PDB file of C-alpha atoms and ligand atoms in Angstrom:
ATOM      1  CA  MET A   1     -18.255  -6.864   1.518  1.00  0.00           C
ATOM      2  CA  LYS A   2     -15.726  -4.548   3.110  1.00  0.00           C
ATOM      3  CA  THR A   3     -12.537  -5.812   4.587  1.00  0.00           C
ATOM      4  CA  ASP A   4     -12.688  -6.069   8.273  1.00  0.00           C
ATOM      5  CA  LEU A   5      -9.713  -4.701  10.061  1.00  0.00           C
ATOM      6  CA  LYS A   6     -10.376  -6.146  13.499  1.00  0.00           C
ATOM      7  CA  HIS A   7      -7.476  -8.318  14.757  1.00  0.00           C
ATOM      8  CA  LYS A   8      -5.689  -7.763  11.462  1.00  0.00           C
ATOM      9  CA  THR A   9      -1.897  -6.886  11.829  1.00  0.00           C
ATOM     10  CA  VAL A  10      -0.784  -3.659  10.326  1.00  0.00           C
ATOM     11  CA  PHE A  11       2.953  -2.555   9.832  1.00  0.00           C
ATOM     12  CA  ILE A  12       3.283   1.161   9.634  1.00  0.00           C
ATOM     13  CA  THR A  13       6.579   2.874   8.809  1.00  0.00           C
ATOM     14  CA  GLY A  14       7.235   6.392   9.937  1.00  0.00           C
ATOM     15  CA  ALA A  15       4.523   6.266  12.696  1.00  0.00           C
ATOM     16  CA  SER A  16       6.162   8.568  15.158  1.00  0.00           C
ATOM     17  CA  ALA A  17       4.729  11.677  13.560  1.00  0.00           C
ATOM     18  CA  GLY A  18       2.298  12.995  11.020  1.00  0.00           C
ATOM     19  CA  ILE A  19       0.486  10.554   8.496  1.00  0.00           C
ATOM     20  CA  GLY A  20       1.928   7.551  10.013  1.00  0.00           C
ATOM     21  CA  GLU A  21       0.930   8.492  13.341  1.00  0.00           C
ATOM     22  CA  ALA A  22      -2.579   9.237  12.230  1.00  0.00           C
ATOM     23  CA  CYS A  23      -2.780   5.988  10.280  1.00  0.00           C
ATOM     24  CA  ALA A  24      -1.664   4.264  13.666  1.00  0.00           C
ATOM     25  CA  LEU A  25      -4.562   6.020  15.307  1.00  0.00           C
ATOM     26  CA  GLU A  26      -7.202   5.287  12.601  1.00  0.00           C
ATOM     27  CA  PHE A  27      -6.258   1.546  12.283  1.00  0.00           C
ATOM     28  CA  ALA A  28      -6.184   1.034  16.081  1.00  0.00           C
ATOM     29  CA  ARG A  29      -9.691   2.746  16.109  1.00  0.00           C
ATOM     30  CA  ALA A  30     -10.831   0.019  13.550  1.00  0.00           C
ATOM     31  CA  GLY A  31      -9.559  -2.708  15.853  1.00  0.00           C
ATOM     32  CA  ALA A  32      -6.337  -3.701  14.142  1.00  0.00           C
ATOM     33  CA  ASN A  33      -3.075  -4.807  15.924  1.00  0.00           C
ATOM     34  CA  LEU A  34      -0.218  -2.735  14.922  1.00  0.00           C
ATOM     35  CA  ILE A  35       3.555  -2.805  14.489  1.00  0.00           C
ATOM     36  CA  ILE A  36       4.529   0.899  14.449  1.00  0.00           C
ATOM     37  CA  SER A  37       8.087   1.731  13.485  1.00  0.00           C
ATOM     38  CA  ALA A  38      10.208   4.892  13.061  1.00  0.00           C
ATOM     39  CA  ARG A  39      13.658   6.092  14.408  1.00  0.00           C
ATOM     40  CA  ARG A  40      12.276   8.177  17.466  1.00  0.00           C
ATOM     41  CA  GLN A  41      11.410   5.117  19.915  1.00  0.00           C
ATOM     42  CA  ALA A  42      10.162   7.214  22.733  1.00  0.00           C
ATOM     43  CA  LYS A  43       7.502   8.795  20.638  1.00  0.00           C
ATOM     44  CA  LEU A  44       6.582   5.239  19.339  1.00  0.00           C
ATOM     45  CA  GLU A  45       6.325   4.038  22.950  1.00  0.00           C
ATOM     46  CA  ARG A  46       4.130   6.874  24.002  1.00  0.00           C
ATOM     47  CA  LEU A  47       1.688   6.264  21.046  1.00  0.00           C
ATOM     48  CA  ALA A  48       1.611   2.536  21.662  1.00  0.00           C
ATOM     49  CA  THR A  49       0.593   2.965  25.214  1.00  0.00           C
ATOM     50  CA  ASP A  50      -2.102   5.603  24.378  1.00  0.00           C
ATOM     51  CA  LEU A  51      -3.623   3.426  21.628  1.00  0.00           C
ATOM     52  CA  ALA A  52      -3.488   0.164  23.403  1.00  0.00           C
ATOM     53  CA  LEU A  53      -5.199   1.651  26.361  1.00  0.00           C
ATOM     54  CA  LYS A  54      -7.834   3.451  24.267  1.00  0.00           C
ATOM     55  CA  TYR A  55      -8.761   0.804  21.650  1.00  0.00           C
ATOM     56  CA  SER A  56      -7.721  -2.509  23.415  1.00  0.00           C
ATOM     57  CA  VAL A  57      -5.507  -3.393  20.686  1.00  0.00           C
ATOM     58  CA  GLU A  58      -1.974  -5.053  20.598  1.00  0.00           C
ATOM     59  CA  ILE A  59       0.710  -2.654  19.472  1.00  0.00           C
ATOM     60  CA  LEU A  60       4.528  -3.315  19.026  1.00  0.00           C
ATOM     61  CA  PRO A  61       6.648  -0.234  18.807  1.00  0.00           C
ATOM     62  CA  LEU A  62       9.921  -0.921  17.025  1.00  0.00           C
ATOM     63  CA  GLN A  63      12.730   1.314  16.367  1.00  0.00           C
ATOM     64  CA  LEU A  64      13.777   0.972  12.778  1.00  0.00           C
ATOM     65  CA  ASP A  65      15.558   3.229  10.502  1.00  0.00           C
ATOM     66  CA  VAL A  66      14.036   2.166   7.079  1.00  0.00           C
ATOM     67  CA  ARG A  67      17.245   2.935   5.144  1.00  0.00           C
ATOM     68  CA  ASP A  68      19.063  -0.047   6.860  1.00  0.00           C
ATOM     69  CA  THR A  69      18.429  -3.067   4.596  1.00  0.00           C
ATOM     70  CA  GLY A  70      19.911  -5.470   7.178  1.00  0.00           C
ATOM     71  CA  ALA A  71      17.912  -4.101  10.059  1.00  0.00           C
ATOM     72  CA  ALA A  72      14.682  -4.201   8.215  1.00  0.00           C
ATOM     73  CA  ALA A  73      15.136  -7.950   7.246  1.00  0.00           C
ATOM     74  CA  LYS A  74      16.352  -8.791  10.949  1.00  0.00           C
ATOM     75  CA  THR A  75      13.249  -6.896  12.422  1.00  0.00           C
ATOM     76  CA  ILE A  76      10.876  -8.813  10.320  1.00  0.00           C
ATOM     77  CA  SER A  77      12.409 -12.109  10.726  1.00  0.00           C
ATOM     78  CA  GLU A  78      12.519 -11.683  14.538  1.00  0.00           C
ATOM     79  CA  LEU A  79       8.967 -10.425  15.078  1.00  0.00           C
ATOM     80  CA  PRO A  80       7.085 -12.139  17.985  1.00  0.00           C
ATOM     81  CA  ALA A  81       4.658 -14.893  16.773  1.00  0.00           C
ATOM     82  CA  ALA A  82       1.756 -12.693  17.524  1.00  0.00           C
ATOM     83  CA  PHE A  83       2.825 -10.118  14.918  1.00  0.00           C
ATOM     84  CA  ARG A  84       4.370 -12.438  12.220  1.00  0.00           C
ATOM     85  CA  ASN A  85       1.513 -12.535   9.873  1.00  0.00           C
ATOM     86  CA  ILE A  86       1.432  -9.034   8.482  1.00  0.00           C
ATOM     87  CA  ASP A  87      -1.997  -8.347   6.700  1.00  0.00           C
ATOM     88  CA  ILE A  88      -1.235  -4.832   5.689  1.00  0.00           C
ATOM     89  CA  LEU A  89       2.069  -2.870   5.104  1.00  0.00           C
ATOM     90  CA  VAL A  90       1.814   0.902   5.007  1.00  0.00           C
ATOM     91  CA  ASN A  91       5.098   2.273   3.596  1.00  0.00           C
ATOM     92  CA  ASN A  92       4.776   5.742   4.801  1.00  0.00           C
ATOM     93  CA  ALA A  93       8.259   6.781   6.204  1.00  0.00           C
ATOM     94  CA  GLY A  94       9.666   9.549   4.083  1.00  0.00           C
ATOM     95  CA  LEU A  95      11.073  13.001   3.737  1.00  0.00           C
ATOM     96  CA  VAL A  96      12.111  15.964   1.546  1.00  0.00           C
ATOM     97  CA  LEU A  97      15.223  18.007   2.388  1.00  0.00           C
ATOM     98  CA  GLY A  98      15.714  21.741   1.084  1.00  0.00           C
ATOM     99  CA  THR A  99      14.623  23.229  -2.036  1.00  0.00           C
ATOM    100  CA  GLU A 100      17.760  23.485  -4.082  1.00  0.00           C
ATOM    101  CA  LYS A 101      18.016  23.226  -7.824  1.00  0.00           C
ATOM    102  CA  VAL A 102      18.950  19.576  -8.996  1.00  0.00           C
ATOM    103  CA  HIS A 103      22.590  20.432  -9.692  1.00  0.00           C
ATOM    104  CA  GLU A 104      23.095  22.382  -6.351  1.00  0.00           C
ATOM    105  CA  THR A 105      21.541  19.734  -3.900  1.00  0.00           C
ATOM    106  CA  PRO A 106      24.130  18.674  -1.349  1.00  0.00           C
ATOM    107  CA  ASP A 107      25.431  14.990  -1.507  1.00  0.00           C
ATOM    108  CA  LEU A 108      24.035  14.223   1.840  1.00  0.00           C
ATOM    109  CA  ASP A 109      20.424  15.341   1.233  1.00  0.00           C
ATOM    110  CA  ILE A 110      20.466  13.399  -2.190  1.00  0.00           C
ATOM    111  CA  ASP A 111      21.569  10.249  -0.294  1.00  0.00           C
ATOM    112  CA  THR A 112      19.257  10.680   2.523  1.00  0.00           C
ATOM    113  CA  MET A 113      16.208  11.115   0.294  1.00  0.00           C
ATOM    114  CA  ILE A 114      17.061   8.266  -2.112  1.00  0.00           C
ATOM    115  CA  ASP A 115      17.981   6.002   0.827  1.00  0.00           C
ATOM    116  CA  THR A 116      14.727   6.706   2.844  1.00  0.00           C
ATOM    117  CA  ASN A 117      12.060   7.194   0.164  1.00  0.00           C
ATOM    118  CA  ILE A 118      13.242   4.469  -2.323  1.00  0.00           C
ATOM    119  CA  LYS A 119      15.565   1.929  -0.670  1.00  0.00           C
ATOM    120  CA  GLY A 120      13.164   2.360   2.522  1.00  0.00           C
ATOM    121  CA  VAL A 121      10.121   1.330   0.664  1.00  0.00           C
ATOM    122  CA  LEU A 122      12.038  -1.619  -1.137  1.00  0.00           C
ATOM    123  CA  ASN A 123      13.594  -2.767   2.163  1.00  0.00           C
ATOM    124  CA  LEU A 124      10.171  -3.381   3.691  1.00  0.00           C
ATOM    125  CA  ILE A 125       8.626  -4.683   0.569  1.00  0.00           C
ATOM    126  CA  ARG A 126      11.502  -7.243   0.355  1.00  0.00           C
ATOM    127  CA  ALA A 127      11.367  -8.097   3.925  1.00  0.00           C
ATOM    128  CA  ILE A 128       7.415  -8.549   4.210  1.00  0.00           C
ATOM    129  CA  VAL A 129       6.019  -9.320   0.736  1.00  0.00           C
ATOM    130  CA  PRO A 130       7.536 -12.770   0.340  1.00  0.00           C
ATOM    131  CA  ARG A 131       5.638 -14.168   3.230  1.00  0.00           C
ATOM    132  CA  MET A 132       2.407 -12.355   1.964  1.00  0.00           C
ATOM    133  CA  VAL A 133       2.847 -14.243  -1.402  1.00  0.00           C
ATOM    134  CA  ALA A 134       3.444 -17.564   0.325  1.00  0.00           C
ATOM    135  CA  ASP A 135       0.226 -17.015   2.278  1.00  0.00           C
ATOM    136  CA  ASN A 136      -1.442 -15.526  -0.902  1.00  0.00           C
ATOM    137  CA  HIS A 137      -2.859 -12.760   1.263  1.00  0.00           C
ATOM    138  CA  GLY A 138      -1.815  -9.002   1.983  1.00  0.00           C
ATOM    139  CA  HIS A 139      -2.108  -5.488   0.945  1.00  0.00           C
ATOM    140  CA  VAL A 140       0.800  -3.108   0.389  1.00  0.00           C
ATOM    141  CA  ILE A 141      -0.061   0.628   0.644  1.00  0.00           C
ATOM    142  CA  ASN A 142       2.683   3.032  -0.300  1.00  0.00           C
ATOM    143  CA  ILE A 143       2.523   6.602   0.628  1.00  0.00           C
ATOM    144  CA  SER A 144       3.756   8.416  -2.463  1.00  0.00           C
ATOM    145  CA  SER A 145       2.847  12.195  -3.282  1.00  0.00           C
ATOM    146  CA  ILE A 146       1.663  14.462  -5.966  1.00  0.00           C
ATOM    147  CA  ALA A 147       5.396  14.798  -6.483  1.00  0.00           C
ATOM    148  CA  GLY A 148       5.316  11.233  -7.673  1.00  0.00           C
ATOM    149  CA  LEU A 149       3.142  12.252 -10.552  1.00  0.00           C
ATOM    150  CA  GLU A 150       4.412  15.803 -11.235  1.00  0.00           C
ATOM    151  CA  ALA A 151       7.742  17.377 -10.892  1.00  0.00           C
ATOM    152  CA  TYR A 152       8.201  20.833  -9.637  1.00  0.00           C
ATOM    153  CA  PRO A 153      11.247  23.228  -9.338  1.00  0.00           C
ATOM    154  CA  GLY A 154      13.316  23.051  -6.232  1.00  0.00           C
ATOM    155  CA  GLY A 155      12.144  19.501  -5.523  1.00  0.00           C
ATOM    156  CA  GLY A 156      14.003  17.453  -8.140  1.00  0.00           C
ATOM    157  CA  ILE A 157      15.452  14.814  -6.031  1.00  0.00           C
ATOM    158  CA  TYR A 158      12.212  14.368  -3.912  1.00  0.00           C
ATOM    159  CA  CYS A 159      10.121  14.327  -7.165  1.00  0.00           C
ATOM    160  CA  ALA A 160      12.450  11.706  -8.477  1.00  0.00           C
ATOM    161  CA  THR A 161      12.244   9.552  -5.454  1.00  0.00           C
ATOM    162  CA  LYS A 162       8.482   9.752  -5.450  1.00  0.00           C
ATOM    163  CA  HIS A 163       8.214   8.940  -9.071  1.00  0.00           C
ATOM    164  CA  ALA A 164      10.212   5.908  -8.069  1.00  0.00           C
ATOM    165  CA  VAL A 165       7.480   5.035  -5.472  1.00  0.00           C
ATOM    166  CA  THR A 166       4.870   5.267  -8.230  1.00  0.00           C
ATOM    167  CA  ALA A 167       6.781   3.022 -10.486  1.00  0.00           C
ATOM    168  CA  ILE A 168       7.556   0.508  -7.797  1.00  0.00           C
ATOM    169  CA  THR A 169       3.904   0.502  -6.789  1.00  0.00           C
ATOM    170  CA  LYS A 170       2.811  -0.133 -10.493  1.00  0.00           C
ATOM    171  CA  SER A 171       5.483  -2.819 -11.038  1.00  0.00           C
ATOM    172  CA  LEU A 172       4.737  -4.576  -7.767  1.00  0.00           C
ATOM    173  CA  ARG A 173       0.932  -4.583  -8.749  1.00  0.00           C
ATOM    174  CA  MET A 174       1.962  -6.326 -12.015  1.00  0.00           C
ATOM    175  CA  ASP A 175       4.259  -8.731 -10.326  1.00  0.00           C
ATOM    176  CA  LEU A 176       1.468  -9.775  -8.054  1.00  0.00           C
ATOM    177  CA  VAL A 177      -1.394  -9.764 -10.530  1.00  0.00           C
ATOM    178  CA  ASP A 178      -1.864 -13.583 -10.356  1.00  0.00           C
ATOM    179  CA  THR A 179      -2.213 -13.417  -6.500  1.00  0.00           C
ATOM    180  CA  ASP A 180      -4.837 -12.251  -4.172  1.00  0.00           C
ATOM    181  CA  LEU A 181      -2.564  -9.469  -2.787  1.00  0.00           C
ATOM    182  CA  ARG A 182      -3.254  -6.006  -3.454  1.00  0.00           C
ATOM    183  CA  VAL A 183      -0.873  -2.990  -4.032  1.00  0.00           C
ATOM    184  CA  SER A 184      -2.205   0.653  -3.661  1.00  0.00           C
ATOM    185  CA  ALA A 185      -0.609   4.124  -3.490  1.00  0.00           C
ATOM    186  CA  ILE A 186      -1.883   7.170  -1.902  1.00  0.00           C
ATOM    187  CA  SER A 187      -0.649  10.411  -3.472  1.00  0.00           C
ATOM    188  CA  PRO A 188      -1.279  13.599  -1.268  1.00  0.00           C
ATOM    189  CA  GLY A 189      -0.659  17.179  -1.946  1.00  0.00           C
ATOM    190  CA  LEU A 190       0.090  19.691   0.913  1.00  0.00           C
ATOM    191  CA  VAL A 191      -0.412  18.068   4.363  1.00  0.00           C
ATOM    192  CA  ASN A 192       0.315  20.122   7.322  1.00  0.00           C
ATOM    193  CA  THR A 193       2.866  17.848   9.402  1.00  0.00           C
ATOM    194  CA  GLU A 194       6.377  17.981  10.542  1.00  0.00           C
ATOM    195  CA  PHE A 195       7.244  17.460   6.870  1.00  0.00           C
ATOM    196  CA  SER A 196       8.117  21.141   6.084  1.00  0.00           C
ATOM    197  CA  MET A 197       9.919  21.487   9.245  1.00  0.00           C
ATOM    198  CA  VAL A 198      12.056  18.669   8.167  1.00  0.00           C
ATOM    199  CA  ARG A 199      12.433  20.119   4.634  1.00  0.00           C
ATOM    200  CA  PHE A 200      13.554  23.515   5.980  1.00  0.00           C
ATOM    201  CA  LYS A 201      15.633  21.893   8.759  1.00  0.00           C
ATOM    202  CA  GLY A 202      13.933  23.521  11.619  1.00  0.00           C
ATOM    203  CA  ASP A 203      13.142  27.071  10.154  1.00  0.00           C
ATOM    204  CA  VAL A 204       9.671  27.591  11.564  1.00  0.00           C
ATOM    205  CA  ASP A 205       9.025  30.687   9.411  1.00  0.00           C
ATOM    206  CA  LYS A 206       9.893  28.859   6.131  1.00  0.00           C
ATOM    207  CA  ALA A 207       7.827  25.828   7.165  1.00  0.00           C
ATOM    208  CA  SER A 208       4.773  27.738   8.102  1.00  0.00           C
ATOM    209  CA  ALA A 209       4.890  29.712   4.920  1.00  0.00           C
ATOM    210  CA  VAL A 210       4.109  26.601   3.013  1.00  0.00           C
ATOM    211  CA  TYR A 211       0.736  26.355   4.563  1.00  0.00           C
ATOM    212  CA  ALA A 212       0.025  30.115   4.616  1.00  0.00           C
ATOM    213  CA  GLY A 213      -3.260  31.356   3.130  1.00  0.00           C
ATOM    214  CA  LEU A 214      -4.981  28.023   2.549  1.00  0.00           C
ATOM    215  CA  GLU A 215      -6.403  25.184   4.505  1.00  0.00           C
ATOM    216  CA  ALA A 216      -4.040  22.426   3.953  1.00  0.00           C
ATOM    217  CA  LEU A 217      -4.787  18.707   4.395  1.00  0.00           C
ATOM    218  CA  VAL A 218      -4.160  17.392   7.880  1.00  0.00           C
ATOM    219  CA  ALA A 219      -2.576  13.961   8.591  1.00  0.00           C
ATOM    220  CA  LYS A 220      -6.054  12.530   9.567  1.00  0.00           C
ATOM    221  CA  ASP A 221      -7.265  13.327   5.950  1.00  0.00           C
ATOM    222  CA  ILE A 222      -4.815  10.868   4.460  1.00  0.00           C
ATOM    223  CA  ALA A 223      -5.250   8.251   7.292  1.00  0.00           C
ATOM    224  CA  ASP A 224      -8.907   8.162   6.511  1.00  0.00           C
ATOM    225  CA  ALA A 225      -7.975   7.539   2.886  1.00  0.00           C
ATOM    226  CA  VAL A 226      -5.452   4.688   3.927  1.00  0.00           C
ATOM    227  CA  VAL A 227      -8.132   3.098   6.026  1.00  0.00           C
ATOM    228  CA  TYR A 228     -10.690   3.384   3.159  1.00  0.00           C
ATOM    229  CA  VAL A 229      -8.309   1.735   0.742  1.00  0.00           C
ATOM    230  CA  ALA A 230      -7.560  -0.971   3.242  1.00  0.00           C
ATOM    231  CA  THR A 231     -11.122  -1.708   4.065  1.00  0.00           C
ATOM    232  CA  SER A 232     -12.271  -1.853   0.465  1.00  0.00           C
ATOM    233  CA  PRO A 233     -13.709  -5.146  -0.603  1.00  0.00           C
ATOM    234  CA  ALA A 234     -11.071  -7.874  -1.467  1.00  0.00           C
ATOM    235  CA  HIS A 235     -11.950  -7.685  -5.032  1.00  0.00           C
ATOM    236  CA  VAL A 236     -11.348  -3.981  -5.186  1.00  0.00           C
ATOM    237  CA  GLN A 237      -7.798  -2.684  -5.710  1.00  0.00           C
ATOM    238  CA  ILE A 238      -7.460   1.019  -5.352  1.00  0.00           C
ATOM    239  CA  ALA A 239      -4.439   1.644  -7.629  1.00  0.00           C
ATOM    240  CA  ASP A 240      -3.688   5.378  -6.716  1.00  0.00           C
ATOM    241  CA  MET A 241      -5.637   8.002  -4.771  1.00  0.00           C
ATOM    242  CA  VAL A 242      -4.514  11.651  -5.470  1.00  0.00           C
ATOM    243  CA  ILE A 243      -5.657  13.801  -2.557  1.00  0.00           C
ATOM    244  CA  LEU A 244      -5.349  17.644  -2.733  1.00  0.00           C
ATOM    245  CA  ALA A 245      -6.489  20.395  -0.502  1.00  0.00           C
ATOM    246  CA  ASN A 246      -9.404  22.427  -1.940  1.00  0.00           C
ATOM    247  CA  LYS A 247      -7.033  25.373  -2.893  1.00  0.00           C
ATOM    248  CA  GLN A 248      -4.346  23.236  -4.501  1.00  0.00           C
ATOM    249  CA  ALA A 249      -4.938  22.141  -8.281  1.00  0.00           C
ATOM    250  CA  SER A 250      -1.409  20.756  -9.013  1.00  0.00           C
ATOM    251  CA  ALA A 251       2.150  20.358  -7.506  1.00  0.00           C
ATOM    252  CA  THR A 252       2.712  23.910  -8.644  1.00  0.00           C
ATOM    253  CA  LEU A 253      -0.647  25.624  -8.560  1.00  0.00           C
ATOM    254  CA  VAL A 254      -1.931  26.666  -5.148  1.00  0.00           C
ATOM    255  CA  HIS A 255      -4.336  29.558  -4.323  1.00  0.00           C
ATOM    256  CA  ARG A 256      -3.624  31.460  -1.179  1.00  0.00           C
ATOM    257  CA  ASP A 257      -5.779  34.140   0.534  1.00  0.00           C
ATOM    258  CA  LEU A 258      -2.965  36.286   1.876  1.00  0.00           C
TER     259      LEU A 258
HETATM  260  N1  LIG B 301       3.193  16.445   4.345  1.00  0.00           N
HETATM  261  C1  LIG B 301       3.142  16.531   3.103  1.00  0.00           C
HETATM  262  O1  LIG B 301       2.857  17.645   2.449  1.00  0.00           O
HETATM  263  C2  LIG B 301       3.284  15.264   2.172  1.00  0.00           C
HETATM  264  C3  LIG B 301       2.648  15.309   0.890  1.00  0.00           C
HETATM  265  C4  LIG B 301       2.815  14.115   0.253  1.00  0.00           C
HETATM  266  C5  LIG B 301       3.398  12.929   0.564  1.00  0.00           C
HETATM  267  N2  LIG B 301       3.878  12.989   1.720  1.00  0.00           N
HETATM  268  C6  LIG B 301       4.614  11.826   2.240  1.00  0.00           C
HETATM  269  O2  LIG B 301       3.994  11.344   3.393  1.00  0.00           O
HETATM  270  C7  LIG B 301       4.951  10.564   4.172  1.00  0.00           C
HETATM  271  C8  LIG B 301       4.883  10.852   5.757  1.00  0.00           C
HETATM  272  O3  LIG B 301       5.118  12.287   5.727  1.00  0.00           O
HETATM  273  P1  LIG B 301       4.559  13.287   6.863  1.00  0.00           P
HETATM  274  O4  LIG B 301       3.927  14.340   6.093  1.00  0.00           O
HETATM  275  O5  LIG B 301       3.830  12.454   7.863  1.00  0.00           O
HETATM  276  O6  LIG B 301       5.968  13.794   7.487  1.00  0.00           O
HETATM  277  P2  LIG B 301       6.533  13.807   8.902  1.00  0.00           P
HETATM  278  O7  LIG B 301       5.443  14.391   9.850  1.00  0.00           O
HETATM  279  O8  LIG B 301       7.803  14.499   8.913  1.00  0.00           O
HETATM  280  O9  LIG B 301       6.640  12.307   9.263  1.00  0.00           O
HETATM  281  C9  LIG B 301       7.593  11.426   8.783  1.00  0.00           C
HETATM  282  C10 LIG B 301       7.804  10.179   9.385  1.00  0.00           C
HETATM  283  O10 LIG B 301       8.879   9.482   8.710  1.00  0.00           O
HETATM  284  C11 LIG B 301       9.746   8.969   9.659  1.00  0.00           C
HETATM  285  N3  LIG B 301      11.063   8.805   9.147  1.00  0.00           N
HETATM  286  C12 LIG B 301      11.853   9.695   8.381  1.00  0.00           C
HETATM  287  N4  LIG B 301      12.990   9.084   8.068  1.00  0.00           N
HETATM  288  C13 LIG B 301      12.835   7.852   8.569  1.00  0.00           C
HETATM  289  C14 LIG B 301      13.906   6.742   8.512  1.00  0.00           C
HETATM  290  N5  LIG B 301      15.062   6.790   7.883  1.00  0.00           N
HETATM  291  N6  LIG B 301      13.341   5.582   9.015  1.00  0.00           N
HETATM  292  C15 LIG B 301      12.265   5.384   9.696  1.00  0.00           C
HETATM  293  N7  LIG B 301      11.274   6.310   9.694  1.00  0.00           N
HETATM  294  C16 LIG B 301      11.770   7.644   9.076  1.00  0.00           C
HETATM  295  C17 LIG B 301       9.660  10.118  10.730  1.00  0.00           C
HETATM  296  O11 LIG B 301      10.056   9.264  12.070  1.00  0.00           O
HETATM  297  P3  LIG B 301      11.451   9.441  12.776  1.00  0.00           P
HETATM  298  O12 LIG B 301      11.998  10.848  12.532  1.00  0.00           O
HETATM  299  O13 LIG B 301      11.080   9.139  14.154  1.00  0.00           O
HETATM  300  O14 LIG B 301      12.300   8.361  12.022  1.00  0.00           O
HETATM  301  C18 LIG B 301       8.192  10.349  10.862  1.00  0.00           C
HETATM  302  O15 LIG B 301       7.548   9.543  11.673  1.00  0.00           O
HETATM  303  C19 LIG B 301       6.157  10.664   3.449  1.00  0.00           C
HETATM  304  O16 LIG B 301       6.495   9.521   2.656  1.00  0.00           O
HETATM  305  C20 LIG B 301       5.998  11.816   2.646  1.00  0.00           C
HETATM  306  O17 LIG B 301       6.890  11.955   1.534  1.00  0.00           O
HETATM  307  C21 LIG B 301       3.759  14.067   2.562  1.00  0.00           C
END
């Protein structure tokens, strides 16, 4: 029997844009109540108002920088009673900065990627999973990347952080094997979101070149997969789902009609 999302509580990080925002929409459409978090509170509030109105679900928008360990723990411990029993955690917040070679990557970019992509995932797992374990119920879905399975030049730090997400996902699944909890990863290839604008620090031409000459994935493609993983029957644990655009064959091989 499929897992029903109606009245479930889903915590999504990085819900102010891209894949996280699309996940919020698809989970709300499926009847789940949501805690949506990111740094841009105004975007979260607009999304919460829209989705609550459209799908008659409860939505709590919460400003949270996932890098802040103390804030993550405090946010979770102070959740209103109605949102305290989190059924599904979608660890989605993440970013890539620059395309420098490993030895030329600026200190700040290294820290930001490691702190967001690795420590951010750990911060939410450590804040939310203990209660899931106590209840013997819950699903952790980490948004990793094809960069978590393969390395590519000019993405060394990002690839390292996403390889870490893959490893954390696998270890957590092993740690929880004697419980009813499930742990999954989704590993997308090229998805057309704000991701490349963030990577190229606002350079529109460089960002759009990433998606030139092929039909990249869109955020909804990944959100649909996340909902599929979350609604799979309780005895089914999807370990990792690798999703590529039709014209992408690996992290480094993309066919472009230019
Ligand atoms: N797009 C791709 O090609 C692709 C491919 C594979 C995997 N992914 C992964 O998919 C996930 C989502 O990326 P996306 O493509 O949707 O990118 P996006 O459009 O740039 O969205 C990223 C989200 O993460 C949030 N975020 C960034 N830093 C944060 C922080 N310190 N604390 C809290 N939230 C933070 C952003 O919100 P605020 O700025 O408001 O904080 C935003 O909501 C990432 O983990 C990314 O690595 C993306």
